[in-house]
GROMACS .gro file of C-alpha atoms in nm:
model
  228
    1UNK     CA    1  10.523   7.516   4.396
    2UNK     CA    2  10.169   7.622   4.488
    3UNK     CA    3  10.185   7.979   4.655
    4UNK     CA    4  10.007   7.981   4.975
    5UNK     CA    5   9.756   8.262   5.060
    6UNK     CA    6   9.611   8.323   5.402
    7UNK     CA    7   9.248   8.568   5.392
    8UNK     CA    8   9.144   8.707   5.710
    9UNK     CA    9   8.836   8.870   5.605
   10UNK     CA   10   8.536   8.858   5.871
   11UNK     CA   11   8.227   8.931   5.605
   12UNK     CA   12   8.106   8.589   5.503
   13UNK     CA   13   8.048   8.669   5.129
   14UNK     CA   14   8.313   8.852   5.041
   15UNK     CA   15   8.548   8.619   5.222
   16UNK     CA   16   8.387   8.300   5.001
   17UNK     CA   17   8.386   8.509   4.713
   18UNK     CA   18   8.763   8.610   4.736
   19UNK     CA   19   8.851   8.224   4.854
   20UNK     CA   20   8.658   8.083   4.558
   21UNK     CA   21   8.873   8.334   4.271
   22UNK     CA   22   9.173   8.254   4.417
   23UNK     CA   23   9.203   7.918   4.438
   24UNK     CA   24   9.039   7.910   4.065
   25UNK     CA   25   9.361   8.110   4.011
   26UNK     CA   26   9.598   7.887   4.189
   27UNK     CA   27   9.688   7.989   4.472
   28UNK     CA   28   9.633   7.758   4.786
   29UNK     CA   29   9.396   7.952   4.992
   30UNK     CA   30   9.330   7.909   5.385
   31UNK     CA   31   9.073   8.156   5.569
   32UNK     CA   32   8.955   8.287   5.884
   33UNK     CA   33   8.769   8.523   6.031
   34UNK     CA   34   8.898   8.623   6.357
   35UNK     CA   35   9.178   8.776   6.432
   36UNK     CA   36   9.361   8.621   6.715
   37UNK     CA   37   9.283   8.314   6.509
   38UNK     CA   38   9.480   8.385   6.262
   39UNK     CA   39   9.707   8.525   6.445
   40UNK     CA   40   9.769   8.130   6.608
   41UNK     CA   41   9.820   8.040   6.271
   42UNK     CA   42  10.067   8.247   6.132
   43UNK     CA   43  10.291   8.160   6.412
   44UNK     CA   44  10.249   7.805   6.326
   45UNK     CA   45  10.210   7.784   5.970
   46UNK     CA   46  10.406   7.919   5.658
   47UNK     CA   47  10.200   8.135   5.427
   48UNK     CA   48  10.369   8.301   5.075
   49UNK     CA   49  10.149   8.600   5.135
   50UNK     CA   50   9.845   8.749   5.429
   51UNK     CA   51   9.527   8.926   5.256
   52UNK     CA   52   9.394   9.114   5.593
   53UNK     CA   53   9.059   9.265   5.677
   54UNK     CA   54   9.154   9.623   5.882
   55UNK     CA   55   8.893   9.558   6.120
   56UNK     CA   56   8.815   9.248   6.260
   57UNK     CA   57   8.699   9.044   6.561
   58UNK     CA   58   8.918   8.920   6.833
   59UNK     CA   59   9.217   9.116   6.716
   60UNK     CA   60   9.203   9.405   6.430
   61UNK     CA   61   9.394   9.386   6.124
   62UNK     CA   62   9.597   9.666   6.187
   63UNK     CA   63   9.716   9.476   6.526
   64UNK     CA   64   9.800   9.207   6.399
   65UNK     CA   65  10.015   9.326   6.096
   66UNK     CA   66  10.203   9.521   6.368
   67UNK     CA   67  10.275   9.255   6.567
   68UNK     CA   68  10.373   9.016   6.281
   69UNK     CA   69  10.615   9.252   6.230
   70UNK     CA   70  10.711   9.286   6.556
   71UNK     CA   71  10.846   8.935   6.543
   72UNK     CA   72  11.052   8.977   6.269
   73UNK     CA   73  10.760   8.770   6.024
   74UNK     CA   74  10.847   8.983   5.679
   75UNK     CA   75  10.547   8.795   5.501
   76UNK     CA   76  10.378   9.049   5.258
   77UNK     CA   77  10.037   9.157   5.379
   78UNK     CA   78   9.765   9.296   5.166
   79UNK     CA   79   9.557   9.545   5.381
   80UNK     CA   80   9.177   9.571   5.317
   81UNK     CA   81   8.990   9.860   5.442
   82UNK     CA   82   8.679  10.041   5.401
   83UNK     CA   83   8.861  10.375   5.575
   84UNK     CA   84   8.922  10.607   5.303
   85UNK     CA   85   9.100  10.891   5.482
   86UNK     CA   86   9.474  10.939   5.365
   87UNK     CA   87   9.570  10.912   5.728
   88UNK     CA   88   9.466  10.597   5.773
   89UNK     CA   89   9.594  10.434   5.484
   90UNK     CA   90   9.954  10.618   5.583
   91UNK     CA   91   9.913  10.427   5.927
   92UNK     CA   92   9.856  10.076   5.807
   93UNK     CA   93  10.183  10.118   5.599
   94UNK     CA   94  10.366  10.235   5.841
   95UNK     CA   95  10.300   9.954   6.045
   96UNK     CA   96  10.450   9.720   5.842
   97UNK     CA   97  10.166   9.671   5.531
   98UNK     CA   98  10.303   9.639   5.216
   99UNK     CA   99  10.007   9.771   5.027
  100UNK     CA  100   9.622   9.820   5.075
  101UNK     CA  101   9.277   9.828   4.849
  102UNK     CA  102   9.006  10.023   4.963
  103UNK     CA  103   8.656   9.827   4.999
  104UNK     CA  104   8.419   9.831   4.745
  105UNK     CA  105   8.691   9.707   4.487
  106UNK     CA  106   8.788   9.497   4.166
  107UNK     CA  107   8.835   9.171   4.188
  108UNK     CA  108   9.076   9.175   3.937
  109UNK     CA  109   9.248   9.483   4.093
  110UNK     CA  110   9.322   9.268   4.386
  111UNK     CA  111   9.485   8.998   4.172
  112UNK     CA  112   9.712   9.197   4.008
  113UNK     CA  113   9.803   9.371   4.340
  114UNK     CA  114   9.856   8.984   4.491
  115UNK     CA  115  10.070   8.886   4.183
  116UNK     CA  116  10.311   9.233   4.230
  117UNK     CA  117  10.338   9.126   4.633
  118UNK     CA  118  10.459   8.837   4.544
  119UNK     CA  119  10.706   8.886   4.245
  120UNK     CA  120  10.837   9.190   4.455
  121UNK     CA  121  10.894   8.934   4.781
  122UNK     CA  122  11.042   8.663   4.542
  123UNK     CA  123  11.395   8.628   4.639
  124UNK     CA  124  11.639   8.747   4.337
  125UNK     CA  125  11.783   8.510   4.093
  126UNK     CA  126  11.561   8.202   4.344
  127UNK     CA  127  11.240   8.071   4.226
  128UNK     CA  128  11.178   8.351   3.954
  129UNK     CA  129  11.254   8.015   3.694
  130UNK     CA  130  10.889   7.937   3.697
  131UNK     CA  131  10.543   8.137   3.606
  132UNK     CA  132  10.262   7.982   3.626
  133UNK     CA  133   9.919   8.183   3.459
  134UNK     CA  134   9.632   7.926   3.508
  135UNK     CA  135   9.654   7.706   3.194
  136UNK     CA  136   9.967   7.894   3.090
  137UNK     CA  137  10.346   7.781   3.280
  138UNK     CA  138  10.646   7.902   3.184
  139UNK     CA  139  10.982   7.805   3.244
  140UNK     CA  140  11.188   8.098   3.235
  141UNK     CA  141  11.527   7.970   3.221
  142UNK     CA  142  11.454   7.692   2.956
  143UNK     CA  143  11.205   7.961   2.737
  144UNK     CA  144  10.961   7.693   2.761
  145UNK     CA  145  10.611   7.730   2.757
  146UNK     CA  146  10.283   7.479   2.823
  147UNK     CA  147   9.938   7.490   2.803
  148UNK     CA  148   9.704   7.271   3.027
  149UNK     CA  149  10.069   7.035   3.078
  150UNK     CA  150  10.167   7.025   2.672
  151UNK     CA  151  10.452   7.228   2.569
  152UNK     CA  152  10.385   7.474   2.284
  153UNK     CA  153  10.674   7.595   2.006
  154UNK     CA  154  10.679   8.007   2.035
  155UNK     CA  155  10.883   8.248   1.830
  156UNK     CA  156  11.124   8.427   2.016
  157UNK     CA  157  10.871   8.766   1.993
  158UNK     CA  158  10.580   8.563   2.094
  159UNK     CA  159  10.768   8.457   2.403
  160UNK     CA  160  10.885   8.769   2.540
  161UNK     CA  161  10.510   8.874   2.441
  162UNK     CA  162  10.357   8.616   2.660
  163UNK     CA  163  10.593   8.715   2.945
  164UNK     CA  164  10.521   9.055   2.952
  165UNK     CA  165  10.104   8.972   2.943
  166UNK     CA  166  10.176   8.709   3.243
  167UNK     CA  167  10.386   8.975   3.411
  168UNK     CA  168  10.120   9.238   3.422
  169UNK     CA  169   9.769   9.046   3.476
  170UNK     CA  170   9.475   9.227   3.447
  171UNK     CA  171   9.658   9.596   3.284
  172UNK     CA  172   9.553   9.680   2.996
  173UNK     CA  173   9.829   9.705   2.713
  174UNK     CA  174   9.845   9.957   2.418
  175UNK     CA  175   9.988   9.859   2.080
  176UNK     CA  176  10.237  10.167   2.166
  177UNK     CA  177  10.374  10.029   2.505
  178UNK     CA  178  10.393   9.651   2.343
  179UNK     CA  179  10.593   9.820   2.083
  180UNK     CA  180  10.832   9.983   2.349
  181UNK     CA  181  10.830   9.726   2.615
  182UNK     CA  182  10.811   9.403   2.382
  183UNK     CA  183  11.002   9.513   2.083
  184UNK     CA  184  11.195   9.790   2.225
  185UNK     CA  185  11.057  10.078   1.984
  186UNK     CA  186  11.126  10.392   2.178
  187UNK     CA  187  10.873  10.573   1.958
  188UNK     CA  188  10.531  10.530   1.821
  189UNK     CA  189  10.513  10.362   1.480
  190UNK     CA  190  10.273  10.258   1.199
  191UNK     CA  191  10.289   9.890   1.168
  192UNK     CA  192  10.029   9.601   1.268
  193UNK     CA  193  10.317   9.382   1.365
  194UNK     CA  194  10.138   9.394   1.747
  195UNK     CA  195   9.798   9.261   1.634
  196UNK     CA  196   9.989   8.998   1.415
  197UNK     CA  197  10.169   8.818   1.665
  198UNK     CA  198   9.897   8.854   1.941
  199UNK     CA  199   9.674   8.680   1.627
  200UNK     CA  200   9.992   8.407   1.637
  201UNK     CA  201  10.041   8.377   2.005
  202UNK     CA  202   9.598   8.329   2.059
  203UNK     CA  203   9.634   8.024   1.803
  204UNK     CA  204   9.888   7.846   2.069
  205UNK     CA  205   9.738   7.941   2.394
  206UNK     CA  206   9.390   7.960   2.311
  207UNK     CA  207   9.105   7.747   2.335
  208UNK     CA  208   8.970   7.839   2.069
  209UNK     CA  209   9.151   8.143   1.919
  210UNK     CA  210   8.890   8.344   1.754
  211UNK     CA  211   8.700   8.401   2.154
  212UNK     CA  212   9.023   8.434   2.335
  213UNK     CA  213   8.990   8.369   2.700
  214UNK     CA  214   9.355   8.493   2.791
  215UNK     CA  215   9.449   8.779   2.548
  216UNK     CA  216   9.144   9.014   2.556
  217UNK     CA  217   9.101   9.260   2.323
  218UNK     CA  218   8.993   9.631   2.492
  219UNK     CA  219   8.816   9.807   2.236
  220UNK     CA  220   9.001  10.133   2.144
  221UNK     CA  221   9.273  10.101   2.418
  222UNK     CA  222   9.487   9.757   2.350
  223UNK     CA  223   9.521   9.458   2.479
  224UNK     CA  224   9.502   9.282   2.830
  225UNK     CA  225   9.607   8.948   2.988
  226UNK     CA  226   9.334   8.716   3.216
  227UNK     CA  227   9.496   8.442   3.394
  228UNK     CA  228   9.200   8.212   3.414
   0.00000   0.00000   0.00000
């Protein structure tokens, strides 16, 4: 199921900008930039997850995350904010915020941040059957994986690999924590075996293997994952 994602971000550009990479990601994305209405909708509507602008028009972030708590409404919120003093940021989680990102930021920082809201907020042992990484979906239960709807045929390594890239979008990977958190190698060791089966696992996922959209390599540090 499509995970729903309201932005209440009042600067035009950035709020386009931040609709436009989301949905490309695949979330379902609705938007305003007021905040009494969004306020409406989020007592009317269901959303998986509430990316909010601290200040805002009408009503200010930091209002209205209180208040959605106040009502019992446990939806994760994402807290955006330009304020960089430690007080501040300590006030919008106490509130109720589950997390912030100060403004200017990565736009990729902000999607791994979404994707950790949202695993965390999953309830246990429901809906944690299914990942889905743009092109990539996985069905956790039945350790099967599909690319753009076609089911691929992955070694029991390259699996778990996969997993662990979907599961941390965006952070970059070294060949030493693969080793530990992949093949469970508690200490460094000599061996290629990493760069082997992320050469295996591009040649099923890949569009075309040898410029890999999805595993990237980092020059010097490892390896990372990129959704879309």
């Amino acid at each position: 199921m499509t995970q729903r994602i309201l932005l209440v971000e009042d600067e035009p550009s950035l709020q386009l900008t931040l609709t436009d990479r989301l949905r490309s990601e695949g979330y379902e994305v609705a938007s305003e930039t007021d905040g009494e209405e969004a306020d409406r909708r989020l007592r009317t509507e269901s959303f998986d997850l509430v990316v909010l602008d601290w200040a805002l028009p009408g009503k200010t972030g930091l209002d209205l995350c209180r208040d959605l708590r106040q009502r019992g409404d446990e939806t994760p919120v994402l807290m955006l904010t330009a304020r960089t003093q430690l007080t501040d940021r300590v006030v919008g989680l106490k509130i109720g915020a589950d997390d912030y990102l100060t403004k200017p930021f990565e736009t990729i920082e902000l999607l791994a941040r979404i994707e950790a809201l949202l695993r965390r907020s999953r309830p246990r042992g429901a809906g944690a059957g299914a990942s889905t990484a743009g092109r990539i979906s996985i069905d956790r239960p039945g350790a099967v994986v599909a690319v753009d709807g076609e089911v691929v045929e992955l070694s029991a390594l390259e699996y778990k690999l996969l997993c662990h890239f979907v599961d941390h979008p965006g952070v970059v990977q070294s060949r030493d924590l693969l080793l530990d958190q992949v093949w469970g190698y508690e200490h460094a060791v000599q061996t290629r075996t990493v760069d082997v089966h992320v050469a295996s696992l591009r040649q099923k996922i890949e569009v075309n293997a040898s410029r890999p959209a999805h595993i990237v390599t980092v020059h010097g540090r490892g390896y990372k994952f990129v959704p879309s």
